[in-house]
Each structure stands twice: as C-alpha cells, then as structure tokens.
JSON list of C-alpha atoms and ligand atoms in Angstrom, two decimals:
[
{"chain": "A", "resi": 1, "resn": "UNK", "atom": "CA", "xyz": [151.84, -27.80, -20.83]},
{"chain": "A", "resi": 2, "resn": "UNK", "atom": "CA", "xyz": [150.82, -29.74, -23.35]},
{"chain": "A", "resi": 3, "resn": "UNK", "atom": "CA", "xyz": [154.50, -30.59, -25.30]},
{"chain": "A", "resi": 4, "resn": "UNK", "atom": "CA", "xyz": [156.07, -31.76, -21.95]},
{"chain": "A", "resi": 5, "resn": "UNK", "atom": "CA", "xyz": [153.42, -34.16, -20.93]},
{"chain": "A", "resi": 6, "resn": "UNK", "atom": "CA", "xyz": [154.11, -35.53, -24.33]},
{"chain": "A", "resi": 7, "resn": "UNK", "atom": "CA", "xyz": [158.09, -35.28, -23.42]},
{"chain": "A", "resi": 8, "resn": "UNK", "atom": "CA", "xyz": [157.86, -36.70, -20.30]},
{"chain": "A", "resi": 9, "resn": "UNK", "atom": "CA", "xyz": [155.53, -39.93, -22.60]},
{"chain": "A", "resi": 10, "resn": "UNK", "atom": "CA", "xyz": [158.64, -40.39, -24.55]},
{"chain": "A", "resi": 11, "resn": "UNK", "atom": "CA", "xyz": [160.88, -40.14, -21.85]},
{"chain": "A", "resi": 12, "resn": "UNK", "atom": "CA", "xyz": [158.51, -42.71, -20.42]},
{"chain": "A", "resi": 13, "resn": "UNK", "atom": "CA", "xyz": [158.26, -44.61, -23.68]},
{"chain": "A", "resi": 14, "resn": "UNK", "atom": "CA", "xyz": [162.33, -44.74, -23.75]},
{"chain": "A", "resi": 15, "resn": "UNK", "atom": "CA", "xyz": [163.13, -45.71, -20.22]},
{"chain": "A", "resi": 16, "resn": "UNK", "atom": "CA", "xyz": [160.94, -48.90, -20.91]},
{"chain": "A", "resi": 17, "resn": "UNK", "atom": "CA", "xyz": [162.78, -49.71, -24.43]},
{"chain": "A", "resi": 18, "resn": "UNK", "atom": "CA", "xyz": [165.99, -48.79, -22.86]},
{"chain": "A", "resi": 19, "resn": "UNK", "atom": "CA", "xyz": [165.44, -51.38, -20.14]},
{"chain": "A", "resi": 20, "resn": "UNK", "atom": "CA", "xyz": [163.27, -53.81, -22.02]},
{"chain": "A", "resi": 21, "resn": "UNK", "atom": "CA", "xyz": [166.32, -53.76, -23.83]},
{"chain": "A", "resi": 22, "resn": "UNK", "atom": "CA", "xyz": [169.05, -54.64, -21.23]},
{"chain": "A", "resi": 23, "resn": "UNK", "atom": "CA", "xyz": [166.63, -57.50, -19.72]},
{"chain": "A", "resi": 24, "resn": "UNK", "atom": "CA", "xyz": [166.91, -58.89, -22.68]},
{"chain": "A", "resi": 25, "resn": "UNK", "atom": "CA", "xyz": [170.91, -59.14, -23.39]},
{"chain": "A", "resi": 26, "resn": "UNK", "atom": "CA", "xyz": [171.31, -60.09, -19.92]},
{"chain": "A", "resi": 27, "resn": "UNK", "atom": "CA", "xyz": [169.30, -63.18, -21.07]},
{"chain": "A", "resi": 28, "resn": "UNK", "atom": "CA", "xyz": [170.83, -63.64, -23.95]},
{"chain": "A", "resi": 29, "resn": "UNK", "atom": "CA", "xyz": [173.90, -63.36, -21.96]},
{"chain": "A", "resi": 30, "resn": "UNK", "atom": "CA", "xyz": [173.35, -66.44, -20.40]},
{"chain": "A", "resi": 31, "resn": "UNK", "atom": "CA", "xyz": [172.05, -68.62, -23.54]},
{"chain": "A", "resi": 32, "resn": "UNK", "atom": "CA", "xyz": [174.58, -67.95, -24.93]},
{"chain": "A", "resi": 33, "resn": "UNK", "atom": "CA", "xyz": [176.86, -68.83, -22.23]},
{"chain": "A", "resi": 34, "resn": "UNK", "atom": "CA", "xyz": [175.51, -71.18, -21.57]},
{"chain": "A", "resi": 35, "resn": "UNK", "atom": "CA", "xyz": [174.82, -71.57, -18.39]},
{"chain": "A", "resi": 36, "resn": "UNK", "atom": "CA", "xyz": [172.12, -73.25, -17.35]},
{"chain": "A", "resi": 37, "resn": "UNK", "atom": "CA", "xyz": [171.73, -75.93, -13.90]},
{"chain": "A", "resi": 38, "resn": "UNK", "atom": "CA", "xyz": [171.50, -79.31, -13.81]},
{"chain": "A", "resi": 39, "resn": "UNK", "atom": "CA", "xyz": [167.45, -80.91, -13.06]},
{"chain": "A", "resi": 40, "resn": "UNK", "atom": "CA", "xyz": [169.16, -81.88, -10.01]},
{"chain": "A", "resi": 41, "resn": "UNK", "atom": "CA", "xyz": [172.06, -81.66, -7.25]},
{"chain": "A", "resi": 42, "resn": "UNK", "atom": "CA", "xyz": [174.92, -84.46, -7.69]},
{"chain": "A", "resi": 43, "resn": "UNK", "atom": "CA", "xyz": [175.30, -86.36, -4.84]},
{"chain": "A", "resi": 44, "resn": "UNK", "atom": "CA", "xyz": [177.75, -85.98, -1.66]},
{"chain": "A", "resi": 45, "resn": "UNK", "atom": "CA", "xyz": [180.96, -87.40, -3.17]},
{"chain": "A", "resi": 46, "resn": "UNK", "atom": "CA", "xyz": [180.03, -87.76, -7.37]},
{"chain": "A", "resi": 47, "resn": "UNK", "atom": "CA", "xyz": [182.95, -87.94, -9.38]},
{"chain": "A", "resi": 48, "resn": "UNK", "atom": "CA", "xyz": [183.39, -89.09, -13.14]},
{"chain": "A", "resi": 49, "resn": "UNK", "atom": "CA", "xyz": [185.65, -91.65, -14.38]},
{"chain": "A", "resi": 50, "resn": "UNK", "atom": "CA", "xyz": [184.26, -93.77, -16.36]},
{"chain": "A", "resi": 51, "resn": "UNK", "atom": "CA", "xyz": [186.40, -95.77, -18.46]},
{"chain": "A", "resi": 52, "resn": "UNK", "atom": "CA", "xyz": [187.82, -93.90, -21.92]},
{"chain": "A", "resi": 53, "resn": "UNK", "atom": "CA", "xyz": [187.97, -96.40, -24.30]},
{"chain": "A", "resi": 54, "resn": "UNK", "atom": "CA", "xyz": [184.64, -98.20, -23.25]},
{"chain": "A", "resi": 55, "resn": "UNK", "atom": "CA", "xyz": [183.42, -94.64, -23.61]},
{"chain": "A", "resi": 56, "resn": "UNK", "atom": "CA", "xyz": [184.67, -94.06, -27.52]},
{"chain": "A", "resi": 57, "resn": "UNK", "atom": "CA", "xyz": [183.03, -96.99, -28.47]},
{"chain": "A", "resi": 58, "resn": "UNK", "atom": "CA", "xyz": [179.85, -95.94, -27.32]},
{"chain": "A", "resi": 59, "resn": "UNK", "atom": "CA", "xyz": [180.52, -92.90, -28.54]},
{"chain": "A", "resi": 60, "resn": "UNK", "atom": "CA", "xyz": [181.20, -93.96, -31.38]},
{"chain": "A", "resi": 61, "resn": "UNK", "atom": "CA", "xyz": [177.88, -96.32, -32.15]},
{"chain": "A", "resi": 62, "resn": "UNK", "atom": "CA", "xyz": [174.91, -94.09, -30.60]},
{"chain": "A", "resi": 63, "resn": "UNK", "atom": "CA", "xyz": [176.79, -90.12, -30.30]},
{"chain": "A", "resi": 64, "resn": "UNK", "atom": "CA", "xyz": [178.78, -89.87, -33.19]},
{"chain": "A", "resi": 65, "resn": "UNK", "atom": "CA", "xyz": [176.00, -89.13, -36.12]},
{"chain": "A", "resi": 66, "resn": "UNK", "atom": "CA", "xyz": [174.73, -86.18, -34.74]},
{"chain": "A", "resi": 67, "resn": "UNK", "atom": "CA", "xyz": [178.43, -84.50, -32.28]},
{"chain": "A", "resi": 68, "resn": "UNK", "atom": "CA", "xyz": [180.57, -85.75, -35.01]},
{"chain": "A", "resi": 69, "resn": "UNK", "atom": "CA", "xyz": [183.84, -87.26, -34.97]},
{"chain": "A", "resi": 70, "resn": "UNK", "atom": "CA", "xyz": [185.79, -85.18, -33.83]},
{"chain": "A", "resi": 71, "resn": "UNK", "atom": "CA", "xyz": [183.32, -83.80, -31.08]},
{"chain": "A", "resi": 72, "resn": "UNK", "atom": "CA", "xyz": [183.02, -80.91, -32.41]},
{"chain": "A", "resi": 73, "resn": "UNK", "atom": "CA", "xyz": [178.58, -80.73, -33.31]},
{"chain": "A", "resi": 74, "resn": "UNK", "atom": "CA", "xyz": [178.74, -81.66, -37.16]},
{"chain": "A", "resi": 75, "resn": "UNK", "atom": "CA", "xyz": [177.99, -85.16, -36.82]},
{"chain": "A", "resi": 76, "resn": "UNK", "atom": "CA", "xyz": [176.58, -85.98, -40.60]},
{"chain": "A", "resi": 77, "resn": "UNK", "atom": "CA", "xyz": [172.98, -85.94, -38.83]},
{"chain": "A", "resi": 78, "resn": "UNK", "atom": "CA", "xyz": [174.00, -82.42, -37.76]},
{"chain": "A", "resi": 79, "resn": "UNK", "atom": "CA", "xyz": [172.25, -80.82, -41.09]},
{"chain": "A", "resi": 80, "resn": "UNK", "atom": "CA", "xyz": [169.27, -82.23, -40.50]},
{"chain": "A", "resi": 81, "resn": "UNK", "atom": "CA", "xyz": [168.93, -80.09, -36.96]},
{"chain": "A", "resi": 82, "resn": "UNK", "atom": "CA", "xyz": [167.20, -76.95, -35.94]},
{"chain": "A", "resi": 83, "resn": "UNK", "atom": "CA", "xyz": [168.91, -77.18, -33.56]},
{"chain": "A", "resi": 84, "resn": "UNK", "atom": "CA", "xyz": [172.21, -77.97, -33.78]},
{"chain": "A", "resi": 85, "resn": "UNK", "atom": "CA", "xyz": [174.36, -80.10, -31.42]},
{"chain": "A", "resi": 86, "resn": "UNK", "atom": "CA", "xyz": [176.51, -79.47, -28.79]},
{"chain": "A", "resi": 87, "resn": "UNK", "atom": "CA", "xyz": [180.26, -78.14, -30.06]},
{"chain": "A", "resi": 88, "resn": "UNK", "atom": "CA", "xyz": [181.90, -80.75, -26.91]},
{"chain": "A", "resi": 89, "resn": "UNK", "atom": "CA", "xyz": [185.15, -79.06, -28.25]},
{"chain": "A", "resi": 90, "resn": "UNK", "atom": "CA", "xyz": [183.76, -75.84, -27.34]},
{"chain": "A", "resi": 91, "resn": "UNK", "atom": "CA", "xyz": [185.60, -74.23, -23.73]},
{"chain": "A", "resi": 92, "resn": "UNK", "atom": "CA", "xyz": [184.21, -71.44, -23.53]},
{"chain": "A", "resi": 93, "resn": "UNK", "atom": "CA", "xyz": [180.22, -73.75, -22.98]},
{"chain": "A", "resi": 94, "resn": "UNK", "atom": "CA", "xyz": [181.63, -76.64, -21.84]},
{"chain": "A", "resi": 95, "resn": "UNK", "atom": "CA", "xyz": [184.12, -75.00, -19.12]},
{"chain": "A", "resi": 96, "resn": "UNK", "atom": "CA", "xyz": [180.51, -74.55, -17.48]},
{"chain": "A", "resi": 97, "resn": "UNK", "atom": "CA", "xyz": [179.64, -76.83, -17.16]},
{"chain": "A", "resi": 98, "resn": "UNK", "atom": "CA", "xyz": [179.89, -80.03, -14.34]},
{"chain": "A", "resi": 99, "resn": "UNK", "atom": "CA", "xyz": [180.93, -82.78, -15.18]},
{"chain": "A", "resi": 100, "resn": "UNK", "atom": "CA", "xyz": [177.59, -84.18, -13.11]},
{"chain": "A", "resi": 101, "resn": "UNK", "atom": "CA", "xyz": [175.64, -81.98, -15.89]},
{"chain": "A", "resi": 102, "resn": "UNK", "atom": "CA", "xyz": [177.35, -83.25, -18.45]},
{"chain": "A", "resi": 103, "resn": "UNK", "atom": "CA", "xyz": [176.51, -86.97, -17.34]},
{"chain": "A", "resi": 104, "resn": "UNK", "atom": "CA", "xyz": [172.44, -85.77, -16.93]},
{"chain": "A", "resi": 105, "resn": "UNK", "atom": "CA", "xyz": [172.51, -84.71, -20.32]},
{"chain": "A", "resi": 106, "resn": "UNK", "atom": "CA", "xyz": [173.24, -87.41, -21.18]},
{"chain": "A", "resi": 107, "resn": "UNK", "atom": "CA", "xyz": [170.95, -90.34, -19.25]},
{"chain": "A", "resi": 108, "resn": "UNK", "atom": "CA", "xyz": [168.08, -87.26, -18.81]},
{"chain": "A", "resi": 109, "resn": "UNK", "atom": "CA", "xyz": [167.91, -85.76, -22.24]},
{"chain": "A", "resi": 110, "resn": "UNK", "atom": "CA", "xyz": [167.96, -82.19, -23.61]},
{"chain": "A", "resi": 111, "resn": "UNK", "atom": "CA", "xyz": [164.42, -81.70, -22.54]},
{"chain": "A", "resi": 112, "resn": "UNK", "atom": "CA", "xyz": [164.60, -81.47, -19.46]},
{"chain": "A", "resi": 113, "resn": "UNK", "atom": "CA", "xyz": [166.94, -78.39, -18.81]},
{"chain": "A", "resi": 114, "resn": "UNK", "atom": "CA", "xyz": [165.98, -76.44, -21.44]},
{"chain": "A", "resi": 115, "resn": "UNK", "atom": "CA", "xyz": [168.16, -77.94, -24.02]},
{"chain": "A", "resi": 116, "resn": "UNK", "atom": "CA", "xyz": [166.65, -79.32, -27.83]},
{"chain": "A", "resi": 117, "resn": "UNK", "atom": "CA", "xyz": [164.35, -82.54, -27.06]},
{"chain": "A", "resi": 118, "resn": "UNK", "atom": "CA", "xyz": [166.04, -83.88, -30.08]},
{"chain": "A", "resi": 119, "resn": "UNK", "atom": "CA", "xyz": [168.81, -84.69, -27.56]},
{"chain": "A", "resi": 120, "resn": "UNK", "atom": "CA", "xyz": [167.40, -87.99, -26.55]},
{"chain": "A", "resi": 121, "resn": "UNK", "atom": "CA", "xyz": [167.63, -89.50, -22.45]},
{"chain": "A", "resi": 122, "resn": "UNK", "atom": "CA", "xyz": [169.71, -92.04, -22.92]},
{"chain": "A", "resi": 123, "resn": "UNK", "atom": "CA", "xyz": [169.16, -94.19, -19.53]},
{"chain": "A", "resi": 124, "resn": "UNK", "atom": "CA", "xyz": [166.44, -96.82, -21.14]},
{"chain": "A", "resi": 125, "resn": "UNK", "atom": "CA", "xyz": [169.34, -97.76, -23.98]},
{"chain": "A", "resi": 126, "resn": "UNK", "atom": "CA", "xyz": [172.26, -97.90, -22.39]},
{"chain": "A", "resi": 127, "resn": "UNK", "atom": "CA", "xyz": [173.36, -98.35, -18.79]},
{"chain": "A", "resi": 128, "resn": "UNK", "atom": "CA", "xyz": [175.27, -97.14, -16.13]},
{"chain": "A", "resi": 129, "resn": "UNK", "atom": "CA", "xyz": [178.65, -97.66, -16.42]},
{"chain": "A", "resi": 130, "resn": "UNK", "atom": "CA", "xyz": [178.06, -96.47, -20.50]},
{"chain": "A", "resi": 131, "resn": "UNK", "atom": "CA", "xyz": [176.97, -93.32, -19.64]},
{"chain": "A", "resi": 132, "resn": "UNK", "atom": "CA", "xyz": [179.51, -92.69, -17.22]},
{"chain": "A", "resi": 133, "resn": "UNK", "atom": "CA", "xyz": [181.99, -94.05, -19.71]},
{"chain": "A", "resi": 134, "resn": "UNK", "atom": "CA", "xyz": [180.85, -92.12, -22.09]},
{"chain": "A", "resi": 135, "resn": "UNK", "atom": "CA", "xyz": [180.50, -88.47, -21.02]},
{"chain": "A", "resi": 136, "resn": "UNK", "atom": "CA", "xyz": [184.64, -89.18, -19.67]},
{"chain": "A", "resi": 137, "resn": "UNK", "atom": "CA", "xyz": [184.86, -89.75, -23.08]},
{"chain": "A", "resi": 138, "resn": "UNK", "atom": "CA", "xyz": [183.59, -86.68, -24.29]},
{"chain": "A", "resi": 139, "resn": "UNK", "atom": "CA", "xyz": [185.16, -84.29, -22.25]},
{"chain": "A", "resi": 140, "resn": "UNK", "atom": "CA", "xyz": [188.47, -85.54, -23.34]},
{"chain": "A", "resi": 141, "resn": "UNK", "atom": "CA", "xyz": [187.75, -83.18, -26.32]},
{"chain": "A", "resi": 142, "resn": "UNK", "atom": "CA", "xyz": [188.56, -79.65, -24.54]},
{"chain": "A", "resi": 143, "resn": "UNK", "atom": "CA", "xyz": [190.95, -81.21, -22.28]},
{"chain": "A", "resi": 144, "resn": "UNK", "atom": "CA", "xyz": [192.96, -82.68, -26.00]},
{"chain": "A", "resi": 145, "resn": "UNK", "atom": "CA", "xyz": [192.01, -78.30, -27.90]},
{"chain": "A", "resi": 146, "resn": "UNK", "atom": "CA", "xyz": [193.35, -77.42, -24.19]},
{"chain": "A", "resi": 147, "resn": "UNK", "atom": "CA", "xyz": [196.25, -79.25, -23.42]},
{"chain": "A", "resi": 148, "resn": "UNK", "atom": "CA", "xyz": [197.08, -80.67, -27.13]},
{"chain": "A", "resi": 149, "resn": "UNK", "atom": "CA", "xyz": [198.69, -83.80, -25.57]},
{"chain": "A", "resi": 150, "resn": "UNK", "atom": "CA", "xyz": [196.85, -86.41, -27.91]},
{"chain": "B", "resi": 201, "resn": "HEC", "atom": "C1", "xyz": [170.28, -86.40, -33.08]},
{"chain": "B", "resi": 201, "resn": "HEC", "atom": "C2", "xyz": [170.90, -86.08, -33.13]},
{"chain": "B", "resi": 201, "resn": "HEC", "atom": "C3", "xyz": [172.17, -86.39, -31.26]},
{"chain": "B", "resi": 201, "resn": "HEC", "atom": "C4", "xyz": [172.60, -87.33, -30.77]},
{"chain": "B", "resi": 201, "resn": "HEC", "atom": "C5", "xyz": [172.00, -89.51, -31.88]},
{"chain": "B", "resi": 201, "resn": "HEC", "atom": "C6", "xyz": [173.29, -87.94, -29.52]},
{"chain": "B", "resi": 201, "resn": "HEC", "atom": "N1", "xyz": [173.02, -86.06, -29.82]},
{"chain": "B", "resi": 201, "resn": "HEC", "atom": "FE1", "xyz": [173.91, -84.87, -27.92]},
{"chain": "B", "resi": 201, "resn": "HEC", "atom": "N2", "xyz": [172.95, -82.96, -28.36]},
{"chain": "B", "resi": 201, "resn": "HEC", "atom": "C7", "xyz": [172.13, -83.49, -29.29]},
{"chain": "B", "resi": 201, "resn": "HEC", "atom": "C8", "xyz": [171.30, -81.97, -29.27]},
{"chain": "B", "resi": 201, "resn": "HEC", "atom": "C9", "xyz": [171.02, -81.57, -30.81]},
{"chain": "B", "resi": 201, "resn": "HEC", "atom": "C10", "xyz": [171.95, -80.87, -28.09]},
{"chain": "B", "resi": 201, "resn": "HEC", "atom": "C11", "xyz": [171.60, -80.38, -28.01]},
{"chain": "B", "resi": 201, "resn": "HEC", "atom": "C12", "xyz": [172.15, -78.73, -28.00]},
{"chain": "B", "resi": 201, "resn": "HEC", "atom": "C13", "xyz": [171.50, -77.99, -27.72]},
{"chain": "B", "resi": 201, "resn": "HEC", "atom": "O1", "xyz": [169.75, -77.69, -27.32]},
{"chain": "B", "resi": 201, "resn": "HEC", "atom": "O2", "xyz": [172.00, -76.28, -27.86]},
{"chain": "B", "resi": 201, "resn": "HEC", "atom": "C14", "xyz": [172.68, -82.38, -28.30]},
{"chain": "B", "resi": 201, "resn": "HEC", "atom": "C15", "xyz": [172.90, -81.91, -26.34]},
{"chain": "B", "resi": 201, "resn": "HEC", "atom": "C16", "xyz": [174.09, -82.84, -26.23]},
{"chain": "B", "resi": 201, "resn": "HEC", "atom": "C17", "xyz": [174.41, -82.92, -24.37]},
{"chain": "B", "resi": 201, "resn": "HEC", "atom": "C18", "xyz": [174.12, -81.24, -23.11]},
{"chain": "B", "resi": 201, "resn": "HEC", "atom": "C19", "xyz": [175.58, -80.32, -23.34]},
{"chain": "B", "resi": 201, "resn": "HEC", "atom": "C20", "xyz": [175.27, -79.31, -22.91]},
{"chain": "B", "resi": 201, "resn": "HEC", "atom": "O3", "xyz": [175.50, -78.63, -22.61]},
{"chain": "B", "resi": 201, "resn": "HEC", "atom": "O4", "xyz": [175.34, -79.60, -21.55]},
{"chain": "B", "resi": 201, "resn": "HEC", "atom": "C21", "xyz": [175.15, -84.08, -23.88]},
{"chain": "B", "resi": 201, "resn": "HEC", "atom": "C22", "xyz": [176.17, -84.46, -22.51]},
{"chain": "B", "resi": 201, "resn": "HEC", "atom": "C23", "xyz": [175.12, -84.92, -24.98]},
{"chain": "B", "resi": 201, "resn": "HEC", "atom": "N3", "xyz": [173.92, -84.51, -26.33]},
{"chain": "B", "resi": 201, "resn": "HEC", "atom": "C24", "xyz": [175.14, -85.99, -25.15]},
{"chain": "B", "resi": 201, "resn": "HEC", "atom": "C25", "xyz": [175.89, -87.26, -26.50]},
{"chain": "B", "resi": 201, "resn": "HEC", "atom": "C26", "xyz": [175.27, -88.16, -26.19]},
{"chain": "B", "resi": 201, "resn": "HEC", "atom": "C27", "xyz": [176.81, -89.20, -25.06]},
{"chain": "B", "resi": 201, "resn": "HEC", "atom": "C28", "xyz": [174.84, -88.18, -27.31]},
{"chain": "B", "resi": 201, "resn": "HEC", "atom": "C29", "xyz": [175.00, -90.40, -27.41]},
{"chain": "B", "resi": 201, "resn": "HEC", "atom": "C30", "xyz": [175.15, -91.38, -26.35]},
{"chain": "B", "resi": 201, "resn": "HEC", "atom": "C31", "xyz": [174.44, -88.09, -27.56]},
{"chain": "B", "resi": 201, "resn": "HEC", "atom": "N4", "xyz": [174.56, -86.53, -27.24]},
{"chain": "B", "resi": 201, "resn": "HEC", "atom": "C32", "xyz": [173.83, -89.05, -29.44]},
{"chain": "B", "resi": 201, "resn": "HEC", "atom": "C33", "xyz": [171.90, -84.36, -30.72]},
{"chain": "B", "resi": 201, "resn": "HEC", "atom": "C34", "xyz": [172.21, -85.22, -30.26]}
]
C-alpha cells in the first residue's frame, strides 16, 4: 500500500514534468521560428511599395551598423549587443513576417512586439516614406538569396 502510493506520486511527478517540458518546447519552438503578432493589424488594402534606392541610403545611414552591410545581422555594433540584430537574410524568420510587421517593427521598435529594446522606434527620426523605403529595402535581402538575381 505504502509502496503503491509512492509509486503513484512518482508517476504523477513524471507526468507533470513531461507536461511542463512539452509546454516549454512549444514556447521554444514558437520563439525559435520567430512567430510574432504585430501590435495592430494592417489597414485594409495596405501594401508595401517603397523606393528601393532611397531605402538603401537610409539603411546605410541608420541601420547597417547593427544589421550589417549584407543584412546578415553582423554590423560593427552587433558584437556589443546581447540580443543580436535580426538577420534579414534568415529566410525562415523573414518569411514569417508580413510586410506590415517589418514596417511596424521599424516605426515602433522592438519593444511592443517583445523583441529587443535595442531596436528603437524610428518614427521620430524617419519620415513615413523613409520607413516604407527602408522596409522595402530590407525585404530584398531574402529575395536576393532566394532568386540570386541581384
Ligand atoms: C543599435 C542596433 C540597431 C540599429 C541601429 C537598428 N536595429 Fe533593427 N534590430 C536590432 C535588434 C537588436 C533587433 C531585435 C532582434 C531580436 O529581438 O531578436 C532588431 C530588429 C529589427 C526588426 C524586426 C525584425 C523582426 O523580426 O520582426 C526590423 C524590421 C529592424 N530591426 C529594422 C531596422 C531598420 C530598418 C533600422 C534602421 C532604420 C534598424 N533596424 C536599426 C538592432 C538594431
């Protein structure tokens, strides 16, 4: 009797551990795959169509030092950051992001969506068009990789 109830408790404990571990791995998988929700939905019919050339200039001036010349997240400042800048050539993560999420990430920064606070909001520095332009530019890092036509 005594032995049985101890065994039962052990079983309960094991089941508990498995449940917790499964929960963790789901959360970890979601974090690793970068699933995130934007802080608010895109307006009806919103489309990203910025100026690529101007976006490149903006990127070079403001973003490259962290996100890297090739968008791989290895800019000169990246080594000082605990949470590394997004690698824009990471297809797996970038394909999960909508254009709207990329744009909002630039406009409002990382904090509202649970990303690093080191990614600051740019809405006070850049104009609306400049944010759209640089978002458009960031998009081509994956397309470049995927199609190799640049
Ligand atoms: C001080 C370094 C730094 C600078 C400068 C910087 N970023 Fe970031 N950026 C980060 C970090 C760190 C993250 C968050 C990564 C994380 O939390 O996983 C990030 C995240 C992002 C994201 C979110 C990607 C996603 O996963 O949704 C976008 C978009 C972005 N940056 C664009 C830009 C643009 C455009 C500029 C220039 C206007 C810029 N960043 C300048 C460090 C920087």
